Short mmCIF file of C-alpha atoms and ligand atoms in Angstrom, two decimals:
data_model
loop_
_atom_site.label_atom_id
_atom_site.label_comp_id
_atom_site.label_asym_id
_atom_site.label_seq_id
_atom_site.Cartn_x
_atom_site.Cartn_y
_atom_site.Cartn_z
CA UNK A 137 74.07 145.46 10.38
CA UNK A 138 75.72 147.74 12.92
CA UNK A 139 75.92 151.48 12.20
CA UNK A 140 79.02 153.19 13.60
CA UNK A 141 79.24 156.96 13.62
CA UNK A 142 81.15 159.91 15.10
CA UNK A 143 81.04 161.16 18.69
CA UNK A 144 80.91 164.94 18.81
CA UNK A 145 80.21 167.26 21.74
CA UNK A 146 79.35 164.45 24.16
CA UNK A 147 76.97 162.42 21.98
CA UNK A 148 76.78 160.32 18.84
CA UNK A 149 76.51 162.37 15.66
CA UNK A 150 73.02 162.26 14.15
CA UNK A 151 73.75 163.52 10.63
CA UNK A 152 73.73 161.67 7.32
CA UNK A 153 77.18 160.69 6.11
CA UNK A 154 78.00 161.04 2.42
CA UNK A 155 80.57 158.24 2.52
CA UNK A 156 80.76 154.96 4.44
CA UNK A 157 83.09 152.01 4.89
CA UNK A 158 82.41 148.32 5.53
CA UNK A 159 83.48 146.74 8.81
CA UNK A 160 84.20 143.00 8.75
CA UNK A 161 84.31 140.11 11.15
CA UNK A 162 87.72 138.78 10.04
CA UNK A 163 86.88 135.30 11.36
CA UNK A 164 83.97 134.89 8.93
CA UNK A 165 84.80 137.40 6.23
CA UNK A 166 81.28 138.83 6.64
CA UNK A 167 80.45 142.53 6.63
CA UNK A 168 79.01 143.21 10.09
CA UNK A 169 78.75 146.97 10.12
CA UNK A 170 79.01 150.24 8.27
CA UNK A 171 81.04 153.13 9.53
CA UNK A 172 80.37 156.76 8.60
CA UNK A 173 83.30 158.56 7.00
CA UNK A 174 83.86 162.16 8.09
CA UNK A 175 84.52 164.93 5.62
CA UNK A 176 85.90 168.39 6.41
CA UNK A 177 82.49 169.53 7.74
CA UNK A 178 82.29 166.78 10.40
CA UNK A 179 85.94 167.29 11.37
CA UNK A 180 85.21 171.01 11.72
CA UNK A 181 82.21 170.24 13.92
CA UNK A 182 84.32 168.05 16.21
CA UNK A 183 87.12 170.62 16.38
CA UNK A 184 84.57 173.34 17.16
CA UNK A 185 83.18 171.28 20.05
CA UNK A 186 86.73 170.67 21.29
CA UNK A 187 87.61 174.38 20.98
CA UNK A 188 84.58 175.38 23.05
CA UNK A 189 85.31 172.74 25.68
CA UNK A 190 88.96 173.81 25.90
CA UNK A 191 88.01 177.24 27.22
CA UNK A 192 86.69 175.69 30.43
CA UNK A 193 88.53 172.34 30.65
CA UNK A 194 91.94 174.01 30.72
CA UNK A 195 90.82 175.91 33.86
CA UNK A 196 89.45 172.87 35.69
CA UNK A 197 91.54 172.11 38.77
CA UNK A 198 94.12 169.36 38.69
CA UNK A 199 92.27 167.64 41.52
CA UNK A 200 89.05 167.56 39.49
CA UNK A 201 90.81 166.38 36.32
CA UNK A 202 92.45 163.59 38.31
CA UNK A 203 89.13 162.53 39.81
CA UNK A 204 87.50 162.30 36.36
CA UNK A 205 90.49 160.20 35.31
CA UNK A 206 90.03 157.88 38.32
CA UNK A 207 86.32 157.50 37.49
CA UNK A 208 87.19 156.69 33.86
CA UNK A 209 89.68 154.08 35.07
CA UNK A 210 87.01 152.37 37.18
CA UNK A 211 84.57 152.32 34.28
CA UNK A 212 87.20 150.95 31.91
CA UNK A 213 87.88 148.15 34.38
CA UNK A 214 84.15 147.41 34.68
CA UNK A 215 83.79 147.31 30.88
CA UNK A 216 87.12 145.66 30.02
CA UNK A 217 85.54 142.39 28.91
CA UNK A 218 82.97 144.16 26.74
CA UNK A 219 85.70 146.28 25.15
CA UNK A 220 87.87 143.21 24.50
CA UNK A 221 84.92 141.44 22.87
CA UNK A 222 84.30 144.41 20.55
CA UNK A 223 87.97 144.37 19.55
CA UNK A 224 87.85 140.65 18.76
CA UNK A 225 84.70 141.08 16.67
CA UNK A 226 86.25 143.69 14.37
CA UNK A 227 89.99 143.03 14.59
CA UNK A 228 89.96 139.24 14.93
CA UNK A 229 92.60 138.86 17.66
CA UNK A 230 91.91 136.28 20.37
CA UNK A 231 90.01 137.67 23.37
CA UNK A 232 92.85 137.14 25.85
CA UNK A 233 95.05 139.24 23.57
CA UNK A 234 92.32 141.88 23.28
CA UNK A 235 92.02 141.90 27.08
CA UNK A 236 95.79 142.35 27.26
CA UNK A 237 95.68 145.41 25.04
CA UNK A 238 92.93 146.92 27.21
CA UNK A 239 94.99 146.38 30.35
CA UNK A 240 98.14 147.94 28.80
CA UNK A 241 96.05 150.96 27.77
CA UNK A 242 94.62 151.13 31.27
CA UNK A 243 98.14 151.52 32.63
CA UNK A 244 98.47 154.82 30.77
CA UNK A 245 95.15 155.96 32.25
CA UNK A 246 96.53 155.07 35.70
CA UNK A 247 99.71 157.03 34.96
CA UNK A 248 97.56 160.00 33.93
CA UNK A 249 95.72 159.82 37.28
CA UNK A 250 98.95 161.22 38.74
CA UNK A 251 98.66 164.40 36.66
CA UNK A 252 98.91 166.80 39.64
CA UNK A 253 102.36 165.39 40.34
CA UNK A 254 103.36 165.17 36.66
CA UNK A 255 102.63 168.85 36.06
CA UNK A 256 104.68 170.14 38.97
CA UNK A 257 107.10 172.82 37.84
CA UNK A 258 110.29 174.16 39.38
CA UNK A 259 110.78 177.27 41.52
CA UNK A 260 113.95 179.23 42.25
CA UNK A 261 113.97 181.98 44.80
CA UNK A 262 116.27 184.97 44.30
CA UNK A 263 117.59 184.23 40.80
CA UNK A 264 118.64 187.86 41.02
CA UNK A 265 118.21 190.21 43.91
CA UNK A 266 114.52 190.21 44.80
CA UNK A 267 113.58 188.20 41.71
CA UNK A 268 112.13 184.67 41.67
CA UNK A 269 111.71 182.28 38.72
CA UNK A 270 109.38 179.37 38.19
CA UNK A 271 108.36 177.06 35.38
CA UNK A 272 104.89 175.83 34.46
CA UNK A 273 103.52 173.63 31.69
CA UNK A 274 100.26 174.58 30.01
CA UNK A 275 97.96 172.64 27.66
CA UNK A 276 98.40 173.33 23.95
CA UNK A 277 94.69 173.35 22.98
CA UNK A 278 92.81 170.99 20.67
CA UNK A 279 94.92 167.96 19.82
CA UNK A 280 94.18 165.07 17.47
CA UNK A 281 95.09 161.39 17.51
CA UNK A 282 95.13 159.23 14.36
CA UNK A 283 95.45 155.53 15.09
CA UNK A 284 96.03 152.17 13.33
CA UNK A 285 93.83 149.07 13.17
CA UNK A 286 96.06 146.77 15.18
CA UNK A 287 95.35 148.18 18.66
CA UNK A 288 91.96 149.91 18.47
CA UNK A 289 91.88 150.57 22.24
CA UNK A 290 95.48 150.58 23.45
CA UNK A 291 97.05 152.93 20.91
CA UNK A 292 94.37 155.64 21.38
CA UNK A 293 95.01 155.19 25.11
CA UNK A 294 98.70 155.95 24.52
CA UNK A 295 97.44 159.42 23.59
CA UNK A 296 94.21 160.77 25.04
CA UNK A 297 94.60 160.04 28.78
CA UNK A 298 97.63 162.30 29.06
CA UNK A 299 96.39 164.83 26.54
CA UNK A 300 93.14 165.27 28.47
CA UNK A 301 94.75 165.12 31.92
CA UNK A 302 97.10 167.91 30.81
CA UNK A 303 94.06 170.12 30.08
CA UNK A 304 93.76 169.68 26.31
CA UNK A 305 90.69 168.60 24.39
CA UNK A 306 90.92 165.70 21.97
CA UNK A 307 89.71 164.57 18.55
CA UNK A 308 90.36 160.89 17.83
CA UNK A 309 90.38 159.49 14.28
CA UNK A 310 90.48 155.71 14.77
CA UNK A 311 91.16 153.14 12.08
CA UNK A 312 88.14 152.67 9.82
CA UNK A 313 88.72 148.91 10.00
CA UNK A 314 87.77 148.48 13.68
CA UNK A 315 86.05 151.69 14.77
CA UNK A 316 83.61 150.48 17.47
CA UNK A 317 85.99 150.47 20.46
CA UNK A 318 86.36 154.25 20.18
CA UNK A 319 82.62 154.76 20.74
CA UNK A 320 82.45 152.58 23.83
CA UNK A 321 85.42 154.53 25.19
CA UNK A 322 83.64 157.83 24.41
CA UNK A 323 80.53 156.74 26.29
CA UNK A 324 82.66 155.73 29.30
CA UNK A 325 84.23 159.20 29.33
CA UNK A 326 80.77 160.77 29.40
CA UNK A 327 79.74 158.49 32.27
CA UNK A 328 82.93 159.40 34.13
CA UNK A 329 81.87 163.05 34.12
CA UNK A 330 84.15 164.40 31.40
CA UNK A 331 82.54 167.60 30.09
CA UNK A 332 81.01 167.41 26.60
CA UNK A 333 83.45 168.21 23.81
CA UNK A 334 86.63 167.29 25.69
CA UNK A 335 86.78 163.91 23.91
CA UNK A 336 85.45 163.56 20.35
CA UNK A 337 85.69 160.86 17.71
CA UNK A 338 85.58 161.33 13.95
CA UNK A 339 85.48 158.14 11.91
CA UNK A 340 86.93 157.96 8.45
CA UNK A 341 89.84 157.61 6.09
CA UNK A 342 92.38 159.84 4.32
CA UNK A 343 89.76 162.56 3.81
CA UNK A 344 89.31 162.92 7.58
CA UNK A 345 93.08 162.77 8.14
CA UNK A 346 93.68 165.53 5.60
CA UNK A 347 90.96 167.68 7.20
CA UNK A 348 92.70 167.23 10.57
CA UNK A 349 96.13 168.09 9.15
CA UNK A 350 94.77 171.22 7.49
CA UNK A 351 92.60 172.44 10.36
CA UNK A 352 93.98 175.69 11.76
CA UNK A 353 92.54 175.11 15.25
CA UNK A 354 94.29 171.78 15.85
CA UNK A 355 97.56 172.48 17.60
CA UNK A 356 99.15 169.03 17.84
CA UNK A 357 98.77 165.63 16.18
CA UNK A 358 99.79 162.21 17.47
CA UNK A 359 99.88 159.54 14.79
CA UNK A 360 100.58 155.81 14.93
CA UNK A 361 100.53 153.69 11.77
CA UNK A 362 102.66 152.66 8.82
CA UNK A 363 105.86 154.48 7.86
CA UNK A 364 104.69 156.07 4.57
CA UNK A 365 101.60 157.57 6.27
CA UNK A 366 103.60 158.57 9.36
CA UNK A 367 105.98 160.51 7.10
CA UNK A 368 103.03 162.09 5.26
CA UNK A 369 101.33 163.13 8.50
CA UNK A 370 104.56 164.50 9.94
CA UNK A 371 105.44 166.51 6.82
CA UNK A 372 101.97 167.93 6.24
CA UNK A 373 101.19 168.50 9.91
CA UNK A 374 104.43 170.35 10.63
CA UNK A 375 104.11 172.34 7.39
CA UNK A 376 100.74 173.52 8.72
CA UNK A 377 102.48 174.66 11.91
CA UNK A 378 101.41 171.82 14.18
CA UNK A 379 103.41 169.88 16.71
CA UNK A 380 103.53 166.29 15.41
CA UNK A 381 104.70 162.94 16.73
CA UNK A 382 104.25 160.23 14.10
CA UNK A 383 105.14 156.64 14.95
CA UNK A 384 105.66 154.39 11.95
CA UNK A 385 106.28 150.78 10.98
CA UNK A 386 108.85 148.29 12.15
CA UNK A 387 111.02 145.29 11.41
CA UNK A 388 112.08 143.95 14.78
CA UNK A 389 115.10 141.67 15.03
CA UNK A 390 115.68 139.06 17.69
CA UNK A 391 119.36 138.16 17.94
CA UNK A 392 120.09 134.72 19.39
CA UNK A 393 123.68 134.17 20.51
CA UNK A 394 125.12 130.63 20.62
CA UNK A 395 125.09 130.56 24.44
CA UNK A 396 121.36 131.39 24.67
CA UNK A 397 118.84 129.07 26.25
CA UNK A 398 117.43 127.78 22.95
CA UNK A 399 114.10 126.64 24.40
CA UNK A 400 113.54 130.08 25.90
CA UNK A 401 114.56 131.69 22.59
CA UNK A 402 112.28 129.41 20.53
CA UNK A 403 109.32 130.04 22.86
CA UNK A 404 109.97 133.78 22.62
CA UNK A 405 110.34 133.80 18.81
CA UNK A 406 107.04 131.96 18.35
CA UNK A 407 105.16 134.04 20.95
CA UNK A 408 106.48 137.36 19.67
CA UNK A 409 106.32 136.41 16.00
CA UNK A 410 102.79 135.05 15.90
CA UNK A 411 100.94 136.71 18.81
CA UNK A 412 98.09 138.76 17.33
CA UNK A 413 98.94 137.07 13.99
CA UNK A 414 102.11 139.14 13.76
CA UNK A 415 100.03 142.33 13.46
CA UNK A 416 101.94 144.12 16.20
CA UNK A 417 104.44 146.91 15.66
CA UNK A 418 106.65 145.21 18.26
CA UNK A 419 106.27 141.70 16.79
CA UNK A 420 109.50 139.88 16.10
CA UNK A 421 109.70 139.48 12.33
CA UNK A 422 113.41 138.59 11.87
CA UNK A 423 115.27 136.08 13.99
CA UNK A 424 119.06 136.38 13.62
CA UNK A 425 120.70 133.11 14.65
CA UNK A 426 124.41 133.52 15.29
CA UNK A 427 126.45 130.50 14.10
CA UNK A 428 126.39 127.62 14.79
CA UNK A 429 122.91 127.34 16.34
CA UNK A 430 120.74 128.14 13.27
CA UNK A 431 119.55 124.63 12.41
CA UNK A 432 118.85 123.71 16.02
CA UNK A 433 116.94 126.94 16.67
CA UNK A 434 114.86 126.58 13.50
CA UNK A 435 113.98 123.02 14.42
CA UNK A 436 112.77 124.09 17.88
CA UNK A 437 110.79 126.98 16.36
CA UNK A 438 109.10 124.82 13.71
CA UNK A 439 108.13 122.18 16.32
CA UNK A 440 106.34 124.86 18.29
CA UNK A 441 104.74 126.52 15.26
CA UNK A 442 103.09 123.24 14.24
CA UNK A 443 101.24 123.23 17.58
CA UNK A 444 99.89 126.83 17.42
CA UNK A 445 96.08 126.68 17.50
CA UNK A 446 94.66 128.99 14.83
CA UNK A 447 90.96 129.81 15.01
CA UNK A 448 88.34 132.49 15.64
CA UNK A 449 89.33 134.97 18.32
CA UNK A 450 86.11 134.28 20.22
CA UNK A 451 86.92 130.55 20.51
CA UNK A 452 88.71 129.93 23.79
CA UNK A 453 90.90 127.27 22.20
CA UNK A 454 92.41 129.69 19.68
CA UNK A 455 95.87 131.13 20.25
CA UNK A 456 96.02 133.04 16.97
CA UNK A 457 93.16 134.63 15.02
CA UNK A 458 92.68 135.69 11.39
CA UNK A 459 94.25 138.70 9.66
CA UNK A 460 92.45 142.01 9.43
CA UNK A 461 91.27 141.87 5.78
CA UNK A 462 91.35 139.56 2.78
CA UNK A 463 93.67 141.79 0.73
CA UNK A 464 96.07 142.06 3.68
CA UNK A 465 96.07 138.27 4.10
CA UNK A 466 96.86 137.86 0.38
CA UNK A 467 99.65 140.44 0.54
CA UNK A 468 101.22 138.72 3.58
CA UNK A 469 100.97 135.29 1.89
CA UNK A 470 102.63 136.68 -1.26
CA UNK A 471 105.88 137.03 0.71
CA UNK A 472 106.02 133.24 1.07
CA UNK A 473 106.22 132.95 -2.73
CA UNK A 474 108.58 135.88 -3.19
CA UNK A 475 110.82 134.59 -0.39
CA UNK A 476 111.15 131.19 -2.07
CA UNK A 477 111.66 132.84 -5.47
CA UNK A 478 114.47 134.91 -4.02
CA UNK A 479 116.19 131.87 -2.46
CA UNK A 480 114.74 131.39 1.04
CA UNK A 481 113.54 128.02 2.34
CA UNK A 482 109.88 127.74 3.33
CA UNK A 483 110.36 125.89 6.63
CA UNK A 484 106.66 126.21 7.59
CA UNK A 485 103.88 127.06 5.13
CA UNK A 486 101.04 128.70 7.06
CA UNK A 487 98.69 128.40 4.07
CA UNK A 488 98.12 124.74 4.97
CA UNK A 489 97.87 125.22 8.74
CA UNK A 490 94.59 123.83 10.13
CA UNK A 491 91.98 126.33 11.36
CA UNK A 492 89.85 125.15 14.26
CA UNK A 493 86.15 125.97 14.49
CA UNK A 494 86.25 128.37 11.53
CA UNK A 495 82.90 129.61 10.35
CA UNK A 496 82.56 129.77 6.59
CA UNK A 497 81.24 132.90 4.97
CA UNK A 498 78.49 133.01 2.34
CA UNK A 499 80.50 133.23 -0.83
CA UNK A 500 83.25 130.83 -1.86
CA UNK A 501 85.83 133.56 -1.59
CA UNK A 502 84.30 134.34 1.81
CA UNK A 503 85.27 132.64 4.99
CA UNK A 504 87.72 134.16 7.40
CA UNK A 505 90.94 135.93 6.47
CA UNK A 506 93.09 132.99 7.53
CA UNK A 507 96.80 132.47 7.25
CA UNK A 508 98.62 130.19 9.67
CA UNK A 509 102.06 130.88 11.12
CA UNK A 510 104.85 130.60 8.53
CA UNK A 511 108.63 130.43 8.78
CA UNK A 512 111.07 131.40 6.03
CA UNK A 513 114.61 130.18 6.70
CA UNK A 514 117.94 131.20 5.12
CA UNK A 515 116.59 134.69 4.46
CA UNK A 516 119.15 137.26 3.35
CA UNK A 517 119.07 141.06 3.72
CA UNK A 518 118.39 141.59 -0.01
CA UNK A 519 115.09 139.69 -0.05
CA UNK A 520 111.84 141.66 -0.05
CA UNK A 521 110.48 139.47 2.78
CA UNK A 522 113.27 141.03 4.84
CA UNK A 523 113.33 144.60 3.59
CA UNK A 524 109.54 145.10 3.69
CA UNK A 525 107.37 145.28 6.77
CA UNK A 526 105.07 142.26 6.23
CA UNK A 527 102.86 142.82 9.32
CA UNK A 528 101.56 139.27 9.47
CA UNK A 529 102.44 135.79 10.74
CA UNK A 530 105.66 135.31 8.77
CA UNK A 531 108.89 134.84 10.69
CA UNK A 532 112.15 135.20 8.73
CA UNK A 533 115.27 133.49 10.02
CA UNK A 534 118.66 134.89 9.02
CA UNK A 535 122.04 133.36 9.85
CA UNK A 536 124.91 135.56 11.06
CA UNK A 537 128.52 134.38 11.37
CA UNK A 538 129.25 136.54 14.45
CA UNK A 539 127.81 138.91 17.05
CA UNK A 540 129.20 141.85 15.02
CA UNK A 541 127.45 140.67 11.85
CA UNK A 542 124.18 140.33 13.78
CA UNK A 543 124.46 143.88 15.13
CA UNK A 544 125.21 145.14 11.61
CA UNK A 545 121.93 143.61 10.45
CA UNK A 546 119.99 145.25 13.27
CA UNK A 547 121.58 148.63 12.63
CA UNK A 548 121.37 148.34 8.84
CA UNK A 549 117.57 148.20 9.00
CA UNK A 550 115.77 151.39 8.04
CA UNK A 551 113.42 150.76 10.96
CA UNK A 552 114.36 151.19 14.61
CA UNK A 553 111.35 150.31 16.72
CA UNK A 554 112.30 147.31 18.87
CA UNK A 555 114.93 144.59 19.10
CA UNK A 556 115.92 141.83 21.51
CA UNK A 557 118.96 139.78 22.32
CA UNK A 558 118.87 136.28 23.76
CA UNK A 559 122.02 135.26 25.59
CA UNK A 560 123.32 134.09 28.98
CA UNK A 561 126.30 136.45 28.71
CA UNK A 562 125.66 139.69 30.62
CA UNK A 563 128.63 141.42 28.99
CA UNK A 564 127.39 140.67 25.47
CA UNK A 565 123.89 141.80 26.40
CA UNK A 566 125.21 145.03 27.86
CA UNK A 567 127.24 145.71 24.71
CA UNK A 568 124.18 145.05 22.54
CA UNK A 569 122.05 147.45 24.58
CA UNK A 570 124.65 150.13 23.98
CA UNK A 571 125.29 149.40 20.29
CA UNK A 572 121.77 148.77 18.95
CA UNK A 573 120.46 151.82 17.07
CA UNK A 574 116.90 151.07 18.15
CA UNK A 575 114.40 152.81 20.46
CA UNK A 576 113.34 149.85 22.61
CA UNK A 577 115.65 146.96 23.47
CA UNK A 578 114.90 143.67 25.25
CA UNK A 579 117.37 141.38 26.96
CA UNK A 580 115.87 137.88 26.97
CA UNK A 581 112.53 139.73 26.60
CA UNK A 582 111.18 139.59 23.03
CA UNK A 583 108.59 142.41 23.15
CA UNK A 584 110.10 145.19 25.25
CA UNK A 585 107.12 147.55 25.33
CA UNK A 586 107.93 150.21 27.97
CA UNK A 587 105.65 150.61 30.96
CA UNK A 588 103.39 153.66 31.10
CA UNK A 589 105.89 155.66 33.20
CA UNK A 590 108.59 155.33 30.52
CA UNK A 591 107.89 156.42 26.96
CA UNK A 592 107.31 154.36 23.80
CA UNK A 593 108.96 155.09 20.49
CA UNK A 594 111.42 153.95 17.87
CA UNK A 595 114.28 155.50 15.96
CA UNK A 596 114.89 156.09 12.24
CA UNK A 597 111.84 155.41 10.01
CA UNK A 598 109.84 154.16 13.00
CA UNK A 599 109.33 157.67 14.39
CA UNK A 600 109.03 161.12 12.85
CA UNK A 601 109.24 163.93 15.38
CA UNK A 602 111.11 164.45 18.60
CA UNK A 603 108.83 163.04 21.27
CA UNK A 604 108.15 159.44 22.10
CA UNK A 605 104.61 158.66 23.16
CA UNK A 606 103.12 158.48 26.73
CA UNK A 607 105.22 158.66 29.92
CA UNK A 608 106.94 161.95 30.70
CA UNK A 609 107.64 162.59 27.01
CA UNK A 610 103.87 162.41 26.50
CA UNK A 611 103.34 165.06 29.16
CA UNK A 612 105.87 167.28 27.39
CA UNK A 613 104.29 166.69 23.99
CA UNK A 614 100.85 167.75 25.21
CA UNK A 615 102.04 170.86 27.05
CA UNK A 616 104.05 174.00 26.36
CA UNK A 617 106.65 175.10 28.86
CA UNK A 618 106.65 178.60 30.28
CA UNK A 619 109.20 180.19 32.60
CA UNK A 620 108.11 183.12 34.73
CA UNK A 621 110.54 185.66 36.19
CA UNK A 622 108.84 187.74 38.84
CA UNK A 623 109.69 190.70 41.04
CA UNK A 624 107.44 192.28 43.59
CA UNK A 625 108.27 195.87 44.22
CA UNK A 626 110.55 196.65 47.10
CA UNK A 627 112.49 199.80 48.00
CA UNK A 628 115.40 198.84 45.68
CA UNK A 629 113.14 199.12 42.61
CA UNK A 630 113.49 202.07 40.29
CA UNK A 631 115.43 203.60 37.46
CA UNK A 632 115.52 202.99 33.72
CA UNK A 633 118.18 200.48 32.55
CA UNK A 634 118.53 199.73 28.83
CA UNK A 635 121.21 197.12 29.40
CA UNK A 636 120.70 193.39 28.85
CA UNK A 637 119.24 191.76 31.99
CA UNK A 638 122.29 190.18 33.58
CA UNK A 639 122.75 188.92 37.07
CA UNK A 640 124.90 191.29 39.04
P1 NAD B 781 97.99 152.80 8.26
O1 NAD B 781 99.18 153.66 8.15
O2 NAD B 781 97.42 152.21 7.02
O3 NAD B 781 96.77 153.60 8.94
C1 NAD B 781 96.96 154.34 10.12
C2 NAD B 781 95.97 155.49 10.14
O4 NAD B 781 96.20 156.33 9.00
C3 NAD B 781 94.51 155.03 10.05
O5 NAD B 781 93.74 155.82 10.92
C4 NAD B 781 94.15 155.26 8.59
O6 NAD B 781 92.79 155.57 8.42
C5 NAD B 781 95.03 156.44 8.21
N1 NAD B 781 95.43 156.39 6.79
C6 NAD B 781 95.59 155.29 6.01
N2 NAD B 781 95.98 155.64 4.77
C7 NAD B 781 96.08 156.98 4.76
C8 NAD B 781 96.44 157.93 3.76
N3 NAD B 781 96.79 157.55 2.54
N4 NAD B 781 96.45 159.23 4.09
C9 NAD B 781 96.10 159.63 5.34
N5 NAD B 781 95.74 158.77 6.32
C10 NAD B 781 95.73 157.46 6.05
O7 NAD B 781 98.34 151.65 9.33
P2 NAD B 781 97.49 150.38 9.71
O8 NAD B 781 97.51 149.42 8.58
O9 NAD B 781 96.18 150.78 10.27
O10 NAD B 781 98.36 149.81 10.94
C11 NAD B 781 99.48 149.00 10.75
C12 NAD B 781 100.75 149.82 10.73
O11 NAD B 781 100.87 150.58 11.94
C13 NAD B 781 102.00 148.96 10.69
O12 NAD B 781 102.91 149.55 9.80
C14 NAD B 781 102.53 149.00 12.11
O13 NAD B 781 103.92 148.78 12.25
C15 NAD B 781 102.17 150.38 12.50
N6 NAD B 781 102.12 150.54 13.95
C16 NAD B 781 103.15 151.20 14.53
C17 NAD B 781 103.17 151.34 15.91
C18 NAD B 781 104.30 152.05 16.59
O14 NAD B 781 104.18 152.29 17.77
N7 NAD B 781 105.35 152.44 15.92
C19 NAD B 781 102.13 150.81 16.68
C20 NAD B 781 101.09 150.15 16.03
C21 NAD B 781 101.10 150.01 14.65
#
């Protein structure tokens, strides 16, 4: 049984935790590890280490910070396979998918390697006679990141590379469901030469989150997770005077216009709906087929779904792994019943999908947390399978009589993370890009996750706060701007003037 603990001040914590959580292998349903849960004392210890480290790290030259970042990048590359394997063991996703998340996280590290350029300010000579002005951005101090289970490496990497490169020190609170990746990452930072205390990890649950939100020495919090918790973190963090960006849940629509390439659209719907078992915040969960192509599109989707190979993430044949926990699998499956009860058609029932090479657990209720890909057709906006974020392998298909009706559906959603349109009509696509009230839009691209040099974030209930994450908005979030107005004495200096400083 693996023991997973905190990482504080450059080394694993060696105390005795009062509370623990079980960590599962979702492919077998077996408990494989125990993770320590931090209380206020452990959070305080980590924040103290980060406070101490901040005093020196903020003064380290940009060149040195960049070189530590480059070294970390090299080590991440060297250990990418090991990291992906750890993710598969605790999350369940197939290893190619886990490797993909590592490489998307790596892109943010690479972006952060350019920190000397990213922190360049502006300079204006002679804003008034003999006076110059310039702007600088300075680190905010100790910042915290609270992350979800679905990307145990990538989502933390949306946060800490830029936070650290900007001169802050960091306390990460990963998901208690798949905590091991954070510790491998911490050890790679140490090997890269990051001073002790700049990067810390506290494991745990709500107790640790509340200790972070209430800690007076934490200046900013980045959160990614479900909408109710994002709202909670935003409200409590800002009430405590912190800067907060809190990214929440999603319900991403894919609109398919009648002129779309239906094979491309069906491939995209299946890939984006069932990749990582639908446990992605940018997964497509609602396909909106604009009349008259609904039946044809559903038939092409269901053909493809039947061929999806479901099995353990570590089995090379698998395309889709298990869900994260048994209760989550049961909750996701309950939407198949509620959908039918509320009038939808169950076009594909994932509960009877074959699972290849599955290892059975000890108990009868054991075994992996399996649910195959499912499709609910003729879904309407009133049904709970549509209004709720399911976060699993259930694709809902809605029919819309027109482009306008499809856009109304997209914009009527309380979420605004991602959306996509499939069409061969450039004018319609352009109009959709303009009209969709959504943070990230794809045109014939189902999962439009921005590259590291743009920023990631949704609208409405998918984001609380003003800043999107990573990219230049990330640099702004992790720094405070300062404008300096400076005059060096010359013969024109002198005389008291109580007037407002205006430019004469
Ligand atoms: P979650 O909200 O349950 O947990 C996220 C974090 O909050 C975890 O670290 C968890 O320990 C902590 N937490 C859980 N309950 C808490 C509580 N009551 N009080 C304080 N902290 C609490 O989310 P999850 O199930 O781990 O992840 C899935 C969710 O994350 C989905 O809703 C998904 O859409 C969302 N997500 C969003 C994005 C995005 O970029 N918008 C990205 C990934 C995941």
